[in-house]
PDB file of C-alpha atoms and ligand atoms in Angstrom:
ATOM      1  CA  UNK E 293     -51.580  47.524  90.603  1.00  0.00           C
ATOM      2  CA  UNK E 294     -51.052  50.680  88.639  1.00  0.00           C
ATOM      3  CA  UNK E 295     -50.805  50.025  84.704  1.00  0.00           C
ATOM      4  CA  UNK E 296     -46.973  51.583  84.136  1.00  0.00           C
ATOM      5  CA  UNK E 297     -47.006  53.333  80.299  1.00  0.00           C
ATOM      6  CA  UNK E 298     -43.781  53.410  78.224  1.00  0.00           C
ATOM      7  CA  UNK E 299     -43.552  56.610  76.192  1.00  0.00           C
ATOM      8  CA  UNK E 300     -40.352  57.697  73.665  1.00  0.00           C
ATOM      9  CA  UNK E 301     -39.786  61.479  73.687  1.00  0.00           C
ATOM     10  CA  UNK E 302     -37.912  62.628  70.433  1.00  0.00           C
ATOM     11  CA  UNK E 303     -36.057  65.842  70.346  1.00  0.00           C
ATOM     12  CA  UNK E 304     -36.220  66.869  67.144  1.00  0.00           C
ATOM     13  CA  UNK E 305     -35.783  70.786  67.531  1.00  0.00           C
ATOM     14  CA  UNK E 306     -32.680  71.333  66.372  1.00  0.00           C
ATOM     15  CA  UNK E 307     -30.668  73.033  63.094  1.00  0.00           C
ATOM     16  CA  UNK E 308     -28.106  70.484  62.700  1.00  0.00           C
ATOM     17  CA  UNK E 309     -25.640  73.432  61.461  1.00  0.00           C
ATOM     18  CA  UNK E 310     -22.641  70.753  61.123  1.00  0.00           C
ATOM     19  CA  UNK E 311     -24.676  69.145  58.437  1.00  0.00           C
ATOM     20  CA  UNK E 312     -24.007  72.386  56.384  1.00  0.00           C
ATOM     21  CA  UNK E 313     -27.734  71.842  54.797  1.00  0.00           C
ATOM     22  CA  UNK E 314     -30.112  74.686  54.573  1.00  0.00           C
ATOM     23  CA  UNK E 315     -32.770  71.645  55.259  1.00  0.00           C
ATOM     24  CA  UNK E 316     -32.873  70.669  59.156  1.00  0.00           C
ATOM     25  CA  UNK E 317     -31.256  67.584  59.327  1.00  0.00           C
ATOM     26  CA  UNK E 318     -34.048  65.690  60.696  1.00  0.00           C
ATOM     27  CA  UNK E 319     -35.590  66.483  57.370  1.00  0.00           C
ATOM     28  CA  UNK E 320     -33.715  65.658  54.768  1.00  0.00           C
ATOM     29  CA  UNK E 321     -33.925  62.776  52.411  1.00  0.00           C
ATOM     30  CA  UNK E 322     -32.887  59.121  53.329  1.00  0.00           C
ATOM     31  CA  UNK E 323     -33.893  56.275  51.628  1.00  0.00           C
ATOM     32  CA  UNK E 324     -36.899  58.069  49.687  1.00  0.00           C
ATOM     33  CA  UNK E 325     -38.137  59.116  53.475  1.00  0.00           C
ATOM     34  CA  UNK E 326     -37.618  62.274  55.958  1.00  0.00           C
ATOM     35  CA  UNK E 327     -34.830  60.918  57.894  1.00  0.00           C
ATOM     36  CA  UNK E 328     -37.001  61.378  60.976  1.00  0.00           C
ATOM     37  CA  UNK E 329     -39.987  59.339  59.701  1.00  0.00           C
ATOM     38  CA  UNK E 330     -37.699  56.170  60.000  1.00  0.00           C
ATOM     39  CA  UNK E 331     -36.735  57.342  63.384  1.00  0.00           C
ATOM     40  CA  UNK E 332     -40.566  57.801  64.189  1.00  0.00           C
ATOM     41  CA  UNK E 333     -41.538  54.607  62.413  1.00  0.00           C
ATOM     42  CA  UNK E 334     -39.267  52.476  64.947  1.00  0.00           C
ATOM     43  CA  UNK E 335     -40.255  53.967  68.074  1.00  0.00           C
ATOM     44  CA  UNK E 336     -43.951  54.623  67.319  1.00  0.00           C
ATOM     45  CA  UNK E 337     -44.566  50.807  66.051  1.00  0.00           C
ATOM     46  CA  UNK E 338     -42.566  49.539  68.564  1.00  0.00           C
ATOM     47  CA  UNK E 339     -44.319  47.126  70.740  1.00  0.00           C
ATOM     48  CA  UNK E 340     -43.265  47.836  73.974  1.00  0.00           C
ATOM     49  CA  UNK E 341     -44.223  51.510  73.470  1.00  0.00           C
ATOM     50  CA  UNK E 342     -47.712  53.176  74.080  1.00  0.00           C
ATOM     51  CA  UNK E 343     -47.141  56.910  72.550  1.00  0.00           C
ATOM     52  CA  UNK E 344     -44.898  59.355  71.396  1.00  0.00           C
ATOM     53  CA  UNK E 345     -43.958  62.910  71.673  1.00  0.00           C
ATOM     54  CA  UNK E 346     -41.872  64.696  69.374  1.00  0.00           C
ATOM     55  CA  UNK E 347     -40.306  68.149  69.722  1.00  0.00           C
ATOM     56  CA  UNK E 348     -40.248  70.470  66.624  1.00  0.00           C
ATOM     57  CA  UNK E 349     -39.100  74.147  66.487  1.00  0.00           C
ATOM     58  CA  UNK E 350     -41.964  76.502  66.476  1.00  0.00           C
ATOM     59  CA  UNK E 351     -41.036  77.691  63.109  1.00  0.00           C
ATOM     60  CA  UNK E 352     -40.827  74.219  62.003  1.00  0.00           C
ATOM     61  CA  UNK E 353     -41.895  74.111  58.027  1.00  0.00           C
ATOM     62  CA  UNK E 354     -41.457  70.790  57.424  1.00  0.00           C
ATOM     63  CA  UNK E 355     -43.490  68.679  59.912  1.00  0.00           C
ATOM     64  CA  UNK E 356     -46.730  68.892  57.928  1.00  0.00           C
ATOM     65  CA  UNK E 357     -45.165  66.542  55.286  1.00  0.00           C
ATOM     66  CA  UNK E 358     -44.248  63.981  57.668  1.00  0.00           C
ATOM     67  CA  UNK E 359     -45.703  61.006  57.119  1.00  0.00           C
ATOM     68  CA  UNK E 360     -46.614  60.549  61.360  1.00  0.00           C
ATOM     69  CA  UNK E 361     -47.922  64.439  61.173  1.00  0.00           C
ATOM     70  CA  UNK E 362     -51.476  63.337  61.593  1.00  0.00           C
ATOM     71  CA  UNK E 363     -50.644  60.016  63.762  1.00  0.00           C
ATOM     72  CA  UNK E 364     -53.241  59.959  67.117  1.00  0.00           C
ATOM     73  CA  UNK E 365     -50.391  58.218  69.003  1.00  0.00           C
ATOM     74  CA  UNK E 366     -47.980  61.208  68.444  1.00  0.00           C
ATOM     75  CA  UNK E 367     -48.180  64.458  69.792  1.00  0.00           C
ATOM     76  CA  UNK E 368     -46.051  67.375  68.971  1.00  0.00           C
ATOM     77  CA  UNK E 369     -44.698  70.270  71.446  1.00  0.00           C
ATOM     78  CA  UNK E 370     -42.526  72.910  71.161  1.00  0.00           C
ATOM     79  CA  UNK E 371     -38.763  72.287  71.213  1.00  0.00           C
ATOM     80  CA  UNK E 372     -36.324  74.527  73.013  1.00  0.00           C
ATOM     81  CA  UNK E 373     -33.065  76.355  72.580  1.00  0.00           C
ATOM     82  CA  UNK E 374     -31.231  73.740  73.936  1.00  0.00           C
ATOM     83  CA  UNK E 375     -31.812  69.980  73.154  1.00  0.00           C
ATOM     84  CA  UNK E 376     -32.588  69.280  77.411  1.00  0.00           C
ATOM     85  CA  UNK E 377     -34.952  72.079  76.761  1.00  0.00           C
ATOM     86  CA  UNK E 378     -36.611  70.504  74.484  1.00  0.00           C
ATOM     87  CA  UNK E 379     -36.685  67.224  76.265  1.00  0.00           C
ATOM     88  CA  UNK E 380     -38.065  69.157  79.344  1.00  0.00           C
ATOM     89  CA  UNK E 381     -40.678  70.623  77.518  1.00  0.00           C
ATOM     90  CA  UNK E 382     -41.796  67.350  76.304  1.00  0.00           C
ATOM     91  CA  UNK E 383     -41.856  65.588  79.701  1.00  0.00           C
ATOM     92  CA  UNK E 384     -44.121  68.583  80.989  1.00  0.00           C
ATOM     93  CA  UNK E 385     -46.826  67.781  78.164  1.00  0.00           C
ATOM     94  CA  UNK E 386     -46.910  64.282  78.908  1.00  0.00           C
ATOM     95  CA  UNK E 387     -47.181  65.192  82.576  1.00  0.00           C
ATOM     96  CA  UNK E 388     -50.418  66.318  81.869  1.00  0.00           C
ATOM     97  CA  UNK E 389     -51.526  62.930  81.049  1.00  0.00           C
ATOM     98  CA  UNK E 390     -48.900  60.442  82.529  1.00  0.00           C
ATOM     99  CA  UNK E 391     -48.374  59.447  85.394  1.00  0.00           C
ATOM    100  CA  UNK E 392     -44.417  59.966  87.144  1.00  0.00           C
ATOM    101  CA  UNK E 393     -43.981  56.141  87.307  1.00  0.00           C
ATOM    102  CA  UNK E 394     -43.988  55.927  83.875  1.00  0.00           C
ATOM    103  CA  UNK E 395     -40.848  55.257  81.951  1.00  0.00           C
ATOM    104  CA  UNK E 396     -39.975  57.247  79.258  1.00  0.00           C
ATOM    105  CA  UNK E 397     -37.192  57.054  76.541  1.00  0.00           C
ATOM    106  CA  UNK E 398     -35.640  59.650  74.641  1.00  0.00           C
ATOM    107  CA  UNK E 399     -34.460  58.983  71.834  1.00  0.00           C
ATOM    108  CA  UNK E 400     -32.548  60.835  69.379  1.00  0.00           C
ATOM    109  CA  UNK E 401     -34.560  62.269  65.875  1.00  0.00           C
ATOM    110  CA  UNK E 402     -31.167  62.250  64.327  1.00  0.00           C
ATOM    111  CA  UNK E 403     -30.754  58.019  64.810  1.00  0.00           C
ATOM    112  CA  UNK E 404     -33.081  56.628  62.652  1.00  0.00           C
ATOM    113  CA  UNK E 405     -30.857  53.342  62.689  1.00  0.00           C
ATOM    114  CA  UNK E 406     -31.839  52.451  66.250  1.00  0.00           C
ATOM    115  CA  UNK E 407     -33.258  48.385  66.089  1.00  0.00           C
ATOM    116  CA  UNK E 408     -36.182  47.732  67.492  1.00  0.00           C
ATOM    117  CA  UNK E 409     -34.521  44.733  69.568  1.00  0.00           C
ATOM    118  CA  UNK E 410     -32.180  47.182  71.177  1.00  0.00           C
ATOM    119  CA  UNK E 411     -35.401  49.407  72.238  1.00  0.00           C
ATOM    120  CA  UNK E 412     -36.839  46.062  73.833  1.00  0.00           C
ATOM    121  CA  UNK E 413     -33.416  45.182  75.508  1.00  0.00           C
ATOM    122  CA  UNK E 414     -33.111  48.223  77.155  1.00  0.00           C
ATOM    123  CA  UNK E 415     -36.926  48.171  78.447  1.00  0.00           C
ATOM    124  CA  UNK E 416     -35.855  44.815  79.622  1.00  0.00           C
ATOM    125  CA  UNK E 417     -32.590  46.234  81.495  1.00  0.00           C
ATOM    126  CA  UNK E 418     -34.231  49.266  82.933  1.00  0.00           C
ATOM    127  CA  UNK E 419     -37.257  46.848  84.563  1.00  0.00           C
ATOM    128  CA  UNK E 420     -35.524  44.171  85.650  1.00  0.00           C
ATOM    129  CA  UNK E 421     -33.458  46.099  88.071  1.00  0.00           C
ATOM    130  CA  UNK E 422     -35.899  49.412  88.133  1.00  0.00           C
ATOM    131  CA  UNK E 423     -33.280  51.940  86.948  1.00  0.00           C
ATOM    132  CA  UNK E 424     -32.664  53.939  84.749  1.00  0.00           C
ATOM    133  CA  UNK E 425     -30.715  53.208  81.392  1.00  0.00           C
ATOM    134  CA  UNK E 426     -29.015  54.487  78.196  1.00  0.00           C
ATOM    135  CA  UNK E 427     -27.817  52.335  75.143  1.00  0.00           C
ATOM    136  CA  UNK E 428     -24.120  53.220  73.998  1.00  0.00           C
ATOM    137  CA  UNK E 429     -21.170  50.945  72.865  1.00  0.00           C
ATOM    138  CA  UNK E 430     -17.887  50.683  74.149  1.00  0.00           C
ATOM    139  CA  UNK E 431     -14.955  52.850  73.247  1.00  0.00           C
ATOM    140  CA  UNK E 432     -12.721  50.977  70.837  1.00  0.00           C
ATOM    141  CA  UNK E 433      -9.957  53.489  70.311  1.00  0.00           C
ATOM    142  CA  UNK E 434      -7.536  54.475  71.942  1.00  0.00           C
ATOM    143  CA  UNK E 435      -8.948  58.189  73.273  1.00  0.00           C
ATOM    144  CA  UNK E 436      -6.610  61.711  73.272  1.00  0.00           C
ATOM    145  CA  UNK E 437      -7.077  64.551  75.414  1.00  0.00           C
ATOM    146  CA  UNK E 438      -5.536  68.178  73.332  1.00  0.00           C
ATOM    147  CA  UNK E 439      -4.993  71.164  73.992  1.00  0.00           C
ATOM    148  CA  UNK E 440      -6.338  74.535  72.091  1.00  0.00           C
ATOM    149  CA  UNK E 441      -3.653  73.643  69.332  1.00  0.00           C
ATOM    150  CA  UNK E 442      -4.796  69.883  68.934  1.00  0.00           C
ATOM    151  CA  UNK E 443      -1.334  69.051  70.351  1.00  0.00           C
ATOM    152  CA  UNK E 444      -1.733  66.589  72.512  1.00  0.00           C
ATOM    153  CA  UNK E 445      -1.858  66.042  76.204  1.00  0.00           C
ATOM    154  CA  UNK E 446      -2.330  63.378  77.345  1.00  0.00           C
ATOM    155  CA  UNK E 447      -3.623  59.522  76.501  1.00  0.00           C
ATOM    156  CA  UNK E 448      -7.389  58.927  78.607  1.00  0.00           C
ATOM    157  CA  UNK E 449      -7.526  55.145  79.174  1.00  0.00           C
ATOM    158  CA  UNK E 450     -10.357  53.575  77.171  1.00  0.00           C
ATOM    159  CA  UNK E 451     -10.997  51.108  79.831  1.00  0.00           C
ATOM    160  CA  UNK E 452     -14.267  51.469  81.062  1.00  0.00           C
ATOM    161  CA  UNK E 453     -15.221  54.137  78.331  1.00  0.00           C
ATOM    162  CA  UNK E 454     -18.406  54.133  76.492  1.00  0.00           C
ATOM    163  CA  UNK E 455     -19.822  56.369  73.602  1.00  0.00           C
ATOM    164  CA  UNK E 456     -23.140  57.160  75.373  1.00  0.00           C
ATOM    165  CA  UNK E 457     -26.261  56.657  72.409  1.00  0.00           C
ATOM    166  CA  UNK E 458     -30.055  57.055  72.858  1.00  0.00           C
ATOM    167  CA  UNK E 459     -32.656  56.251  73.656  1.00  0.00           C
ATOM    168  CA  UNK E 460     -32.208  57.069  76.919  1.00  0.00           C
ATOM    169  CA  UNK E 461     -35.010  55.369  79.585  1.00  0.00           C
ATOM    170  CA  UNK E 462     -36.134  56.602  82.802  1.00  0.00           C
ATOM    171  CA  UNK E 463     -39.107  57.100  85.317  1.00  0.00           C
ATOM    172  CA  UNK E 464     -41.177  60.187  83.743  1.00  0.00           C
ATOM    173  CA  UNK E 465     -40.652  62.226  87.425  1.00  0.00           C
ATOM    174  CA  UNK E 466     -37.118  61.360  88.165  1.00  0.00           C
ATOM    175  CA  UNK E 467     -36.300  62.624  84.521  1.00  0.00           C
ATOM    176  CA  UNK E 468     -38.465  65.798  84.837  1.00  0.00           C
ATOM    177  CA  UNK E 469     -36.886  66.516  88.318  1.00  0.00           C
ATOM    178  CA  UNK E 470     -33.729  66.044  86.767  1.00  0.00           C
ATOM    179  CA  UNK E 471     -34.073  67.725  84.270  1.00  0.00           C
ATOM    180  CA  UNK E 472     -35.656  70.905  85.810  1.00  0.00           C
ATOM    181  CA  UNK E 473     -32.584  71.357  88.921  1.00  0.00           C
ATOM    182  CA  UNK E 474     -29.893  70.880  86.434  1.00  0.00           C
ATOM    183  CA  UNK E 475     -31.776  73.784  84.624  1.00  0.00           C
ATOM    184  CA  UNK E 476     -31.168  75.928  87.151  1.00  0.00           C
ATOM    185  CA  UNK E 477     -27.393  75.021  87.357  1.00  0.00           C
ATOM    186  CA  UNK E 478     -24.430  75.375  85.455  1.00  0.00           C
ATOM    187  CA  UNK E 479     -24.018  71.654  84.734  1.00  0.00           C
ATOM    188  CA  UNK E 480     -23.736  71.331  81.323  1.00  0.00           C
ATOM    189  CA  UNK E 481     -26.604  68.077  80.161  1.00  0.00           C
ATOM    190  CA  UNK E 482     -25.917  67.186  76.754  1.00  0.00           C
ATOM    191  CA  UNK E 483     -28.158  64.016  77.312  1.00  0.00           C
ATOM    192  CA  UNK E 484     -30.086  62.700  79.780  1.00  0.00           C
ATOM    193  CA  UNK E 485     -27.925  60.431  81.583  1.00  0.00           C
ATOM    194  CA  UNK E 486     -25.864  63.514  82.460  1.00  0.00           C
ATOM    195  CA  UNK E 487     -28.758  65.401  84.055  1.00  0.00           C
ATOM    196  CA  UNK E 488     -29.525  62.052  86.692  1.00  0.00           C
ATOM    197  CA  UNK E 489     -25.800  61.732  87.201  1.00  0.00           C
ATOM    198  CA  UNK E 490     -25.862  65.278  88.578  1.00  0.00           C
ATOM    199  CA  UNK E 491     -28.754  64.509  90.737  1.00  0.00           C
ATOM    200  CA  UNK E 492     -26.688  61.255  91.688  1.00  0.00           C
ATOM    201  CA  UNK E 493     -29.559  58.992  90.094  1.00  0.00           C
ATOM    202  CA  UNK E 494     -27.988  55.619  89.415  1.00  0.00           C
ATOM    203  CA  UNK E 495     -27.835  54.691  85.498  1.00  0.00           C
ATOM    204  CA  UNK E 496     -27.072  51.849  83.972  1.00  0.00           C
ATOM    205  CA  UNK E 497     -25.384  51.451  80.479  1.00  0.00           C
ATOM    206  CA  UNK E 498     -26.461  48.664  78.124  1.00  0.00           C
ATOM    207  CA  UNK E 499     -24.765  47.735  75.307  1.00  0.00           C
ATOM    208  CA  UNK E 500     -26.581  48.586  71.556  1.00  0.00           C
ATOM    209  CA  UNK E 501     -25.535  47.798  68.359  1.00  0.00           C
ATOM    210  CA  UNK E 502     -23.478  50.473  67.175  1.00  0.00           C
ATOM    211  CA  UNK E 503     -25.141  51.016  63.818  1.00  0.00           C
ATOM    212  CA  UNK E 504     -27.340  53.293  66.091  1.00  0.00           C
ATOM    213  CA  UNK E 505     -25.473  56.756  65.149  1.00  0.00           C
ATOM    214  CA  UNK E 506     -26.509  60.056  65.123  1.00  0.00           C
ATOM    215  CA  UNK E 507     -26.357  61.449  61.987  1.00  0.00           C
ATOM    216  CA  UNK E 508     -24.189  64.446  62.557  1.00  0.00           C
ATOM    217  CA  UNK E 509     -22.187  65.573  59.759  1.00  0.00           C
ATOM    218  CA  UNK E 510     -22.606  65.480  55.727  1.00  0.00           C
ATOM    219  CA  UNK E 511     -21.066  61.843  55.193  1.00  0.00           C
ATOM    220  CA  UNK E 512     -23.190  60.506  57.919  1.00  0.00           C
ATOM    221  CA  UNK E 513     -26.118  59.727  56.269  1.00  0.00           C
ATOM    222  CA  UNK E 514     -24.479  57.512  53.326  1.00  0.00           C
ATOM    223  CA  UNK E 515     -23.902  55.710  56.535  1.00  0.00           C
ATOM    224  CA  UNK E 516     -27.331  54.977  57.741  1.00  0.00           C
ATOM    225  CA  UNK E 517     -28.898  54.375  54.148  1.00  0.00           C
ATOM    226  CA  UNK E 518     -26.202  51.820  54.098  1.00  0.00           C
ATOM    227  CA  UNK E 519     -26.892  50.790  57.934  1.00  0.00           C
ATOM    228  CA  UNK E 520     -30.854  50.568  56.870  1.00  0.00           C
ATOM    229  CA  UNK E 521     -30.528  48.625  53.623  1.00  0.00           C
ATOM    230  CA  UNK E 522     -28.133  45.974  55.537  1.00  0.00           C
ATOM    231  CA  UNK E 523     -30.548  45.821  58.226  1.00  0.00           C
ATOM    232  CA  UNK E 524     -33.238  45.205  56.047  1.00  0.00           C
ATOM    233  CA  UNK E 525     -31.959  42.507  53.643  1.00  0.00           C
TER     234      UNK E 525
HETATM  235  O1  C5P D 802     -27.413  68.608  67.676  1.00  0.00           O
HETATM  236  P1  C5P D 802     -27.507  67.171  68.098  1.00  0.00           P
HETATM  237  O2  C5P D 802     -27.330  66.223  66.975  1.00  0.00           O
HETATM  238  O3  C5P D 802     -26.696  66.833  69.296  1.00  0.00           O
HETATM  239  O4  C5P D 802     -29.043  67.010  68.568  1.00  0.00           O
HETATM  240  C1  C5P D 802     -29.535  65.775  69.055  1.00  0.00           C
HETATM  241  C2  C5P D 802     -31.050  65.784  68.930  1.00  0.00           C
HETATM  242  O5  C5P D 802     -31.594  66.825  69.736  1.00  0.00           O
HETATM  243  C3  C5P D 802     -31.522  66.045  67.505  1.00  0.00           C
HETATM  244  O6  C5P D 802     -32.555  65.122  67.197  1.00  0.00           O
HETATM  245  C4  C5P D 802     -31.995  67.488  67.533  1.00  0.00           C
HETATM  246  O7  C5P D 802     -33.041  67.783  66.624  1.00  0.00           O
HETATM  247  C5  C5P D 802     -32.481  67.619  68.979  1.00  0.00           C
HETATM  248  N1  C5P D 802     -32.470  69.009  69.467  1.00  0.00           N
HETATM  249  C6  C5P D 802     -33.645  69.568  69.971  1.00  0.00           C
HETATM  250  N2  C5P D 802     -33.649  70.867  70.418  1.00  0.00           N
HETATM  251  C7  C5P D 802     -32.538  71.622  70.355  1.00  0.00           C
HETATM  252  C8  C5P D 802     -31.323  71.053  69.856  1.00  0.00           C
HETATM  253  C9  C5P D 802     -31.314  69.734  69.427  1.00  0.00           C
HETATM  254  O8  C5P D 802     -34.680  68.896  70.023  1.00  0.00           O
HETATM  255  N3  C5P D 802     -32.598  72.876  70.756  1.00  0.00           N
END
């Protein structure tokens, strides 16, 4: 029987310009930490998980004062332009030493809220019915389509409409192959799931907690210092 690994991959290449910081977001300050170190922290100590692989812009200037910089379960890589880029680069690294039935799980540098017993339940969904998975939560409000002008169009039923979250778990090869034909397409793949859709790879959604958010914009991360310190009282 072949001993099946479990690796995160965290894309962590990008500027964040909506944060309207001259810091990357992944760097700035939250809770007395890089906001990425408490994304690292949950992943990397995770039980379930045997290594990690994080994707930082060559130019990176930051990394060396990370607190997992010098960690022998984490390697770093070089991110991409685009964040599938830098997931794709990633997956080729671990290639080297993985093996394609592995699973892997991307998960977001930018959610640093993620619980560790949503990382084991969607290990447990993904196994139990060998396919791939993504966390999200379901779509509460009721969802507008507009038009150039914001005026709207039209009203998109909410029924059966999720807000897709990481990470995002799937079999090392599928992902890679995935990842690599969508590359060559005009499909745009904003996260995984979207890349094995296109390659008609079934996926299977699995409800999180929806304190998992990506930190995105400026009043985001009062948010997750308040997520973090309710988690952790
Ligand atoms: O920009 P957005 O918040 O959607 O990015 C999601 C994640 O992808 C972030 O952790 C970001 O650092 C990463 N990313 C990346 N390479 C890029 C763009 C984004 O690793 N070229």
């Amino acid at each position: 029987m072949i001993d099946v690994k479990r690796w995160v991959l965290i894309p962590a290449a990008g500027v964040g310009s909506r944060m309207q910081s001259d810091i990357p977001k992944q760097y700035l300050q939250l809770n007395d930490r890089y906001l990425i170190d408490h994304t690292i922290e949950r992943c990397l100590t995770h039980p379930g998980i045997d290594g990690c692989y994080v994707a930082l812009s060559a130019d990176d200037a930051y990394w060396a004062d990370s607190e997992f910089s010098d960690h022998p379960d984490l390697v770093r890589v070089e991110g991409g332009s685009q964040r599938a880029d830098s997931v794709l680069n990633a997956l080729n690294a671990l290639s080297s030493c993985a093996n394609d039935h592995d699973w892997v799980l991307v998960h977001d540098a930018a959610r640093p809220c993620v619980r560790r017993d949503d990382i084991a339940k969607l290990i447990i969904a993904a196994e139990k019915h060998d396919m791939a998975a993504i966390l999200g939560v379901p779509v509460h409000d009721t969802m507008k389509r507009v038009d150039p002008n914001e005026c709207i169009q039209s009203t998109v039923s909410r029924d059966q409409l999720w807000h897709a979250y990481t990470p995002q778990m799937a079999r090392l090869g599928v992902l890679r192959d995935a990842l690599m034909r969508t590359s060559a397409t005009e499909v745009v793949v904003t996260d995984e799931a979207s890349a094995l859709e296109a390659m008609g790879v079934p996926v299977q959604m699995v409800e999180g907690h929806p304190d998992n958010i990506k930190v995105t914009r400026p009043g985001d991360l009062a948010l997750a210092s308040f997520y973090l310190n309710q988690q952790s009282s």
